[in-house]
Amino acid sequence: MQKRLLLDLTHFEITIKRLCCQLIENHDDFSNSVIIGLQPRGVFLAHRIHKNLQELTGIKNIALGELDVTFYRDDFRRREINAPSETRIDFSIADKKVILIDDVLFTGRTIRSGMDAMLDIGRPAKVELMVLVNRRYSRHLPIEPDYVGIQVDTIRSEKVIVEWKETDGKDAVWLLTE
Amino acid sequence: MSSLSTKHLLGIKDLSAEDIQLIFSTADNFKEVLNRQIKKVPSLRDITIANLFFENSTRTRLSFELAEKRLSADIVNFSASSSSVSKGETLIDTVNNILAMKVDIVVMRHPHAGAANFLARHVNARIVNAGDGAHEHPTQALLDAYSIREKEGSLKGKKVVIVGDILHSRVALSNIFCLQKMGAEVMVCGPTTLMPKYISSLGVKVSHNLREALNWCDVANMLRIQMERQDIRYFPSLREYIQLFGLNMDMLNSLKKPVTIMHPGPINRGVEITSEVADSVQSIILNQVENGVAIRMAVLYLLASRVD
């Protein structure tokens, strides 16, 4: 098993800052935008982006929600099910610009479930997708991100691991090769 | 852990405390879904469920049907009165005929104890027991325990008294198993004639005095007097039962501390509890009904994940 560092602490922070700046360019004062992190691991990125945006812009009331997609997955009964996490969206997403956030984009199936779950909650004006890691050439569905932390070209047997200060003690992105 | 240790839900007896915990935490998620504008998720899109009711039921049946529909399952309904059972077909034949139409899960209520167990051994489908005779009614016990957990914060160390016809009650038996597994203390209270002989061997306290029982407990589950099962006279008169075991507002107000009131329904208003008690702020009877759908969604979802 080979382990290669894709993003270290310094670059991790720079990447988050850059993603925030890109959001600010497109969303002005965020009065009509909401951030939704996908459970379980996209939530960490969503919280980090939210915190950095508040620091950078001084706007205190950017809406932030968490969305669980377990009941919308298409691999139910095909593999061991994950325990569902909490969905917490205490604002309306109707006619808002939604920034959907996940940590790694791979086959696109989770994002598909996420979009279905989100549309059951309301009808947004527009949906954008932000991911920290975009694994290219591995999509099963025609889904592409609008904001990307880093691009990686990987094969199926490889794994991308995103570590967060909150749960793993430090921020880092790793590539594992068999 | 994210799946149940059993293939079927035949009774609480077969579940572990972890299983019950898993059902509760999954029900928490479904409760959130039920409070959305669109109260539906597509999880069980490709699952077909047959609801077999060989005995009358309104609440349980509706609750199961809603739970199934909110999980997007396809459902077929069947009740004994309008079926070939009245023409003499056996239970296995009836069920196998239904399964031949590609049904994955069977929800069954039956007047005989052990019917669900029997079915689980002989047919190839997941079985959910929706009440079998005077044996078990697992989803009712789960929703009762879930409602207590919601009201009181936890079940550990809570004192629950079950009042009424313990002898004929599947709700009582399943509740005893479920509450004990989750660390609650249980007392049963009722007339001697409506108390099974060896009930204390289940590790429950027994009382024949309602006031004493209510002063001991945090939660009182008031069972219905099952008029249809009073084949011999278990008590001299309904009036006497009401005087000794009926709960009214005067008694409720005179207790040492506020007691949470539950009832599995249907209520005989003025018998086991008066209308004022049923509609009082201490009553969580309607919360029980609401939680029933979330609990049944959780059970079906977790069992369906094991359909091969």
PDB file of N, CA and C in Angstrom, chain A residues 67-68 70-74 76-89 112 116-117 119-122, chain B residues 1-3 22 26 29-30 32-33 36-38 40-47 104 301-302 304-308:
ATOM      1  N   LEU A  67     -27.178  17.992   4.629  1.00  0.00           N
ATOM      2  CA  LEU A  67     -28.152  17.139   3.951  1.00  0.00           C
ATOM      3  C   LEU A  67     -27.665  15.692   3.949  1.00  0.00           C
ATOM      4  N   ASP A  68     -28.539  14.778   4.408  1.00  0.00           N
ATOM      5  CA  ASP A  68     -28.192  13.360   4.370  1.00  0.00           C
ATOM      6  C   ASP A  68     -28.859  12.724   3.154  1.00  0.00           C
ATOM      7  N   THR A  70     -28.759   9.251   2.470  1.00  0.00           N
ATOM      8  CA  THR A  70     -28.841   7.783   2.620  1.00  0.00           C
ATOM      9  C   THR A  70     -30.111   7.193   1.997  1.00  0.00           C
ATOM     10  N   PHE A  71     -31.261   7.825   2.239  1.00  0.00           N
ATOM     11  CA  PHE A  71     -32.522   7.250   1.760  1.00  0.00           C
ATOM     12  C   PHE A  71     -32.707   7.422   0.253  1.00  0.00           C
ATOM     13  N   TYR A  72     -31.802   8.155  -0.388  1.00  0.00           N
ATOM     14  CA  TYR A  72     -31.917   8.426  -1.830  1.00  0.00           C
ATOM     15  C   TYR A  72     -30.861   7.687  -2.649  1.00  0.00           C
ATOM     16  N   ARG A  73     -30.025   6.909  -1.973  1.00  0.00           N
ATOM     17  CA  ARG A  73     -28.922   6.244  -2.677  1.00  0.00           C
ATOM     18  C   ARG A  73     -29.463   5.179  -3.630  1.00  0.00           C
ATOM     19  N   ASP A  74     -28.689   4.899  -4.699  1.00  0.00           N
ATOM     20  CA  ASP A  74     -29.149   3.875  -5.639  1.00  0.00           C
ATOM     21  C   ASP A  74     -28.469   2.523  -5.382  1.00  0.00           C
ATOM     22  N   PHE A  76     -28.750   0.944  -2.386  1.00  0.00           N
ATOM     23  CA  PHE A  76     -29.440   0.296  -1.282  1.00  0.00           C
ATOM     24  C   PHE A  76     -29.657  -1.179  -1.635  1.00  0.00           C
ATOM     25  N   ARG A  77     -29.329  -2.072  -0.754  1.00  0.00           N
ATOM     26  CA  ARG A  77     -29.444  -3.524  -0.941  1.00  0.00           C
ATOM     27  C   ARG A  77     -28.336  -4.102  -1.825  1.00  0.00           C
ATOM     28  N   ARG A  78     -27.483  -3.249  -2.419  1.00  0.00           N
ATOM     29  CA  ARG A  78     -26.377  -3.784  -3.213  1.00  0.00           C
ATOM     30  C   ARG A  78     -25.130  -3.925  -2.363  1.00  0.00           C
ATOM     31  N   ARG A  79     -25.115  -3.208  -1.250  1.00  0.00           N
ATOM     32  CA  ARG A  79     -23.990  -3.317  -0.338  1.00  0.00           C
ATOM     33  C   ARG A  79     -24.472  -2.961   1.060  1.00  0.00           C
ATOM     34  N   GLU A  80     -23.615  -3.173   2.041  1.00  0.00           N
ATOM     35  CA  GLU A  80     -23.928  -2.841   3.428  1.00  0.00           C
ATOM     36  C   GLU A  80     -24.396  -1.385   3.504  1.00  0.00           C
ATOM     37  N   ILE A  81     -25.541  -1.146   4.151  1.00  0.00           N
ATOM     38  CA  ILE A  81     -26.031   0.230   4.193  1.00  0.00           C
ATOM     39  C   ILE A  81     -25.291   1.043   5.252  1.00  0.00           C
ATOM     40  N   ASN A  82     -25.150   2.327   4.963  1.00  0.00           N
ATOM     41  CA  ASN A  82     -24.568   3.237   5.944  1.00  0.00           C
ATOM     42  C   ASN A  82     -25.662   3.701   6.891  1.00  0.00           C
ATOM     43  N   ALA A  83     -25.288   3.920   8.132  1.00  0.00           N
ATOM     44  CA  ALA A  83     -26.258   4.499   9.058  1.00  0.00           C
ATOM     45  C   ALA A  83     -26.534   5.930   8.614  1.00  0.00           C
ATOM     46  N   PRO A  84     -27.818   6.310   8.527  1.00  0.00           N
ATOM     47  CA  PRO A  84     -28.118   7.674   8.088  1.00  0.00           C
ATOM     48  C   PRO A  84     -27.614   8.720   9.083  1.00  0.00           C
ATOM     49  N   SER A  85     -27.280   9.894   8.579  1.00  0.00           N
ATOM     50  CA  SER A  85     -26.909  11.013   9.453  1.00  0.00           C
ATOM     51  C   SER A  85     -28.059  12.009   9.473  1.00  0.00           C
ATOM     52  N   GLU A  86     -27.846  13.085  10.184  1.00  0.00           N
ATOM     53  CA  GLU A  86     -28.925  14.053  10.368  1.00  0.00           C
ATOM     54  C   GLU A  86     -29.042  14.986   9.156  1.00  0.00           C
ATOM     55  N   THR A  87     -30.268  15.319   8.788  1.00  0.00           N
ATOM     56  CA  THR A  87     -30.484  16.405   7.821  1.00  0.00           C
ATOM     57  C   THR A  87     -30.898  17.633   8.611  1.00  0.00           C
ATOM     58  N   ARG A  88     -30.191  18.736   8.410  1.00  0.00           N
ATOM     59  CA  ARG A  88     -30.545  19.936   9.175  1.00  0.00           C
ATOM     60  C   ARG A  88     -30.533  21.124   8.234  1.00  0.00           C
ATOM     61  N   ILE A  89     -31.703  21.452   7.712  1.00  0.00           N
ATOM     62  CA  ILE A  89     -31.824  22.620   6.837  1.00  0.00           C
ATOM     63  C   ILE A  89     -32.992  23.430   7.379  1.00  0.00           C
ATOM     64  N   ARG A 112     -25.872  12.776  -7.358  1.00  0.00           N
ATOM     65  CA  ARG A 112     -27.200  12.528  -7.932  1.00  0.00           C
ATOM     66  C   ARG A 112     -28.210  12.350  -6.792  1.00  0.00           C
ATOM     67  N   ASP A 116     -31.464  14.811  -5.724  1.00  0.00           N
ATOM     68  CA  ASP A 116     -32.841  14.334  -5.527  1.00  0.00           C
ATOM     69  C   ASP A 116     -33.338  14.671  -4.125  1.00  0.00           C
ATOM     70  N   ALA A 117     -32.486  14.440  -3.129  1.00  0.00           N
ATOM     71  CA  ALA A 117     -32.875  14.735  -1.746  1.00  0.00           C
ATOM     72  C   ALA A 117     -33.172  16.225  -1.599  1.00  0.00           C
ATOM     73  N   LEU A 119     -34.103  18.391  -3.948  1.00  0.00           N
ATOM     74  CA  LEU A 119     -35.307  18.816  -4.671  1.00  0.00           C
ATOM     75  C   LEU A 119     -36.581  18.422  -3.931  1.00  0.00           C
ATOM     76  N   ASP A 120     -36.489  17.413  -3.037  1.00  0.00           N
ATOM     77  CA  ASP A 120     -37.643  17.064  -2.212  1.00  0.00           C
ATOM     78  C   ASP A 120     -37.876  18.081  -1.114  1.00  0.00           C
ATOM     79  N   ILE A 121     -36.900  18.926  -0.872  1.00  0.00           N
ATOM     80  CA  ILE A 121     -37.037  19.926   0.180  1.00  0.00           C
ATOM     81  C   ILE A 121     -37.535  21.249  -0.395  1.00  0.00           C
ATOM     82  N   GLY A 122     -37.226  21.512  -1.634  1.00  0.00           N
ATOM     83  CA  GLY A 122     -37.695  22.747  -2.256  1.00  0.00           C
ATOM     84  C   GLY A 122     -37.151  22.877  -3.665  1.00  0.00           C
TER      85      GLY A 122
ATOM     86  N   MET B   1     -22.605  -0.194  13.836  1.00  0.00           N
ATOM     87  CA  MET B   1     -23.504  -1.210  13.279  1.00  0.00           C
ATOM     88  C   MET B   1     -24.628  -0.533  12.513  1.00  0.00           C
ATOM     89  N   SER B   2     -24.898  -1.043  11.299  1.00  0.00           N
ATOM     90  CA  SER B   2     -25.961  -0.388  10.551  1.00  0.00           C
ATOM     91  C   SER B   2     -26.996  -1.367  10.014  1.00  0.00           C
ATOM     92  N   SER B   3     -26.995  -2.611  10.496  1.00  0.00           N
ATOM     93  CA  SER B   3     -28.116  -3.475  10.129  1.00  0.00           C
ATOM     94  C   SER B   3     -28.540  -4.334  11.317  1.00  0.00           C
ATOM     95  N   LEU B  22     -30.686   0.914  17.139  1.00  0.00           N
ATOM     96  CA  LEU B  22     -30.557   1.209  15.707  1.00  0.00           C
ATOM     97  C   LEU B  22     -31.910   1.611  15.111  1.00  0.00           C
ATOM     98  N   THR B  26     -32.668   5.276  13.481  1.00  0.00           N
ATOM     99  CA  THR B  26     -33.181   5.376  12.116  1.00  0.00           C
ATOM    100  C   THR B  26     -34.540   6.094  12.125  1.00  0.00           C
ATOM    101  N   ASN B  29     -34.299   9.803  12.022  1.00  0.00           N
ATOM    102  CA  ASN B  29     -34.112  10.346  10.668  1.00  0.00           C
ATOM    103  C   ASN B  29     -35.434  10.407   9.915  1.00  0.00           C
ATOM    104  N   PHE B  30     -36.256   9.346  10.068  1.00  0.00           N
ATOM    105  CA  PHE B  30     -37.535   9.350   9.350  1.00  0.00           C
ATOM    106  C   PHE B  30     -38.491  10.382   9.927  1.00  0.00           C
ATOM    107  N   GLU B  32     -37.686  13.256  10.916  1.00  0.00           N
ATOM    108  CA  GLU B  32     -37.319  14.515  10.248  1.00  0.00           C
ATOM    109  C   GLU B  32     -37.924  14.538   8.835  1.00  0.00           C
ATOM    110  N   VAL B  33     -37.867  13.390   8.141  1.00  0.00           N
ATOM    111  CA  VAL B  33     -38.459  13.309   6.790  1.00  0.00           C
ATOM    112  C   VAL B  33     -39.963  13.611   6.861  1.00  0.00           C
ATOM    113  N   ARG B  36     -41.069  17.158   6.672  1.00  0.00           N
ATOM    114  CA  ARG B  36     -40.780  17.945   5.476  1.00  0.00           C
ATOM    115  C   ARG B  36     -42.058  18.206   4.698  1.00  0.00           C
ATOM    116  N   GLN B  37     -41.925  19.093   3.704  1.00  0.00           N
ATOM    117  CA  GLN B  37     -43.077  19.361   2.860  1.00  0.00           C
ATOM    118  C   GLN B  37     -43.400  18.114   2.029  1.00  0.00           C
ATOM    119  N   ILE B  38     -42.365  17.508   1.449  1.00  0.00           N
ATOM    120  CA  ILE B  38     -42.558  16.254   0.728  1.00  0.00           C
ATOM    121  C   ILE B  38     -42.130  15.141   1.667  1.00  0.00           C
ATOM    122  N   LYS B  40     -41.685  12.014   1.741  1.00  0.00           N
ATOM    123  CA  LYS B  40     -41.512  10.748   1.060  1.00  0.00           C
ATOM    124  C   LYS B  40     -40.067  10.587   0.615  1.00  0.00           C
ATOM    125  N   VAL B  41     -39.515   9.382   0.759  1.00  0.00           N
ATOM    126  CA  VAL B  41     -38.177   9.095   0.233  1.00  0.00           C
ATOM    127  C   VAL B  41     -38.253   7.877  -0.680  1.00  0.00           C
ATOM    128  N   PRO B  42     -37.338   7.753  -1.645  1.00  0.00           N
ATOM    129  CA  PRO B  42     -37.477   6.679  -2.628  1.00  0.00           C
ATOM    130  C   PRO B  42     -36.805   5.350  -2.247  1.00  0.00           C
ATOM    131  N   SER B  43     -36.419   5.185  -0.988  1.00  0.00           N
ATOM    132  CA  SER B  43     -35.580   4.027  -0.619  1.00  0.00           C
ATOM    133  C   SER B  43     -36.126   2.666  -1.047  1.00  0.00           C
ATOM    134  N   LEU B  44     -37.428   2.431  -0.863  1.00  0.00           N
ATOM    135  CA  LEU B  44     -37.966   1.084  -1.097  1.00  0.00           C
ATOM    136  C   LEU B  44     -38.707   0.981  -2.439  1.00  0.00           C
ATOM    137  N   ARG B  45     -38.237   1.789  -3.398  1.00  0.00           N
ATOM    138  CA  ARG B  45     -38.831   1.826  -4.735  1.00  0.00           C
ATOM    139  C   ARG B  45     -39.084   0.466  -5.349  1.00  0.00           C
ATOM    140  N   ASP B  46     -38.121  -0.466  -5.190  1.00  0.00           N
ATOM    141  CA  ASP B  46     -38.248  -1.752  -5.880  1.00  0.00           C
ATOM    142  C   ASP B  46     -38.698  -2.866  -4.935  1.00  0.00           C
ATOM    143  N   ILE B  47     -39.340  -2.512  -3.823  1.00  0.00           N
ATOM    144  CA  ILE B  47     -39.775  -3.516  -2.847  1.00  0.00           C
ATOM    145  C   ILE B  47     -41.303  -3.571  -2.865  1.00  0.00           C
ATOM    146  N   ASP B 104     -41.852  -9.091  -1.443  1.00  0.00           N
ATOM    147  CA  ASP B 104     -40.605  -9.225  -0.687  1.00  0.00           C
ATOM    148  C   ASP B 104     -40.804  -9.262   0.826  1.00  0.00           C
ATOM    149  N   TYR B 301     -37.413  -0.284   6.543  1.00  0.00           N
ATOM    150  CA  TYR B 301     -36.185   0.115   5.844  1.00  0.00           C
ATOM    151  C   TYR B 301     -35.033  -0.821   6.209  1.00  0.00           C
ATOM    152  N   LEU B 302     -34.897  -1.083   7.507  1.00  0.00           N
ATOM    153  CA  LEU B 302     -33.773  -1.918   7.961  1.00  0.00           C
ATOM    154  C   LEU B 302     -33.945  -3.365   7.515  1.00  0.00           C
ATOM    155  N   ALA B 304     -35.671  -4.315   4.813  1.00  0.00           N
ATOM    156  CA  ALA B 304     -35.568  -4.343   3.346  1.00  0.00           C
ATOM    157  C   ALA B 304     -34.119  -4.344   2.894  1.00  0.00           C
ATOM    158  N   SER B 305     -33.248  -3.740   3.704  1.00  0.00           N
ATOM    159  CA  SER B 305     -31.840  -3.710   3.306  1.00  0.00           C
ATOM    160  C   SER B 305     -31.279  -5.121   3.309  1.00  0.00           C
ATOM    161  N   ARG B 306     -32.017  -6.060   3.909  1.00  0.00           N
ATOM    162  CA  ARG B 306     -31.552  -7.449   3.937  1.00  0.00           C
ATOM    163  C   ARG B 306     -32.295  -8.343   2.943  1.00  0.00           C
ATOM    164  N   VAL B 307     -33.133  -7.769   2.090  1.00  0.00           N
ATOM    165  CA  VAL B 307     -33.815  -8.578   1.078  1.00  0.00           C
ATOM    166  C   VAL B 307     -32.788  -9.010   0.036  1.00  0.00           C
ATOM    167  N   ASP B 308     -32.728 -10.323  -0.258  1.00  0.00           N
ATOM    168  CA  ASP B 308     -31.705 -10.759  -1.230  1.00  0.00           C
ATOM    169  C   ASP B 308     -32.233 -10.611  -2.649  1.00  0.00           C
TER     170      ASP B 308
END
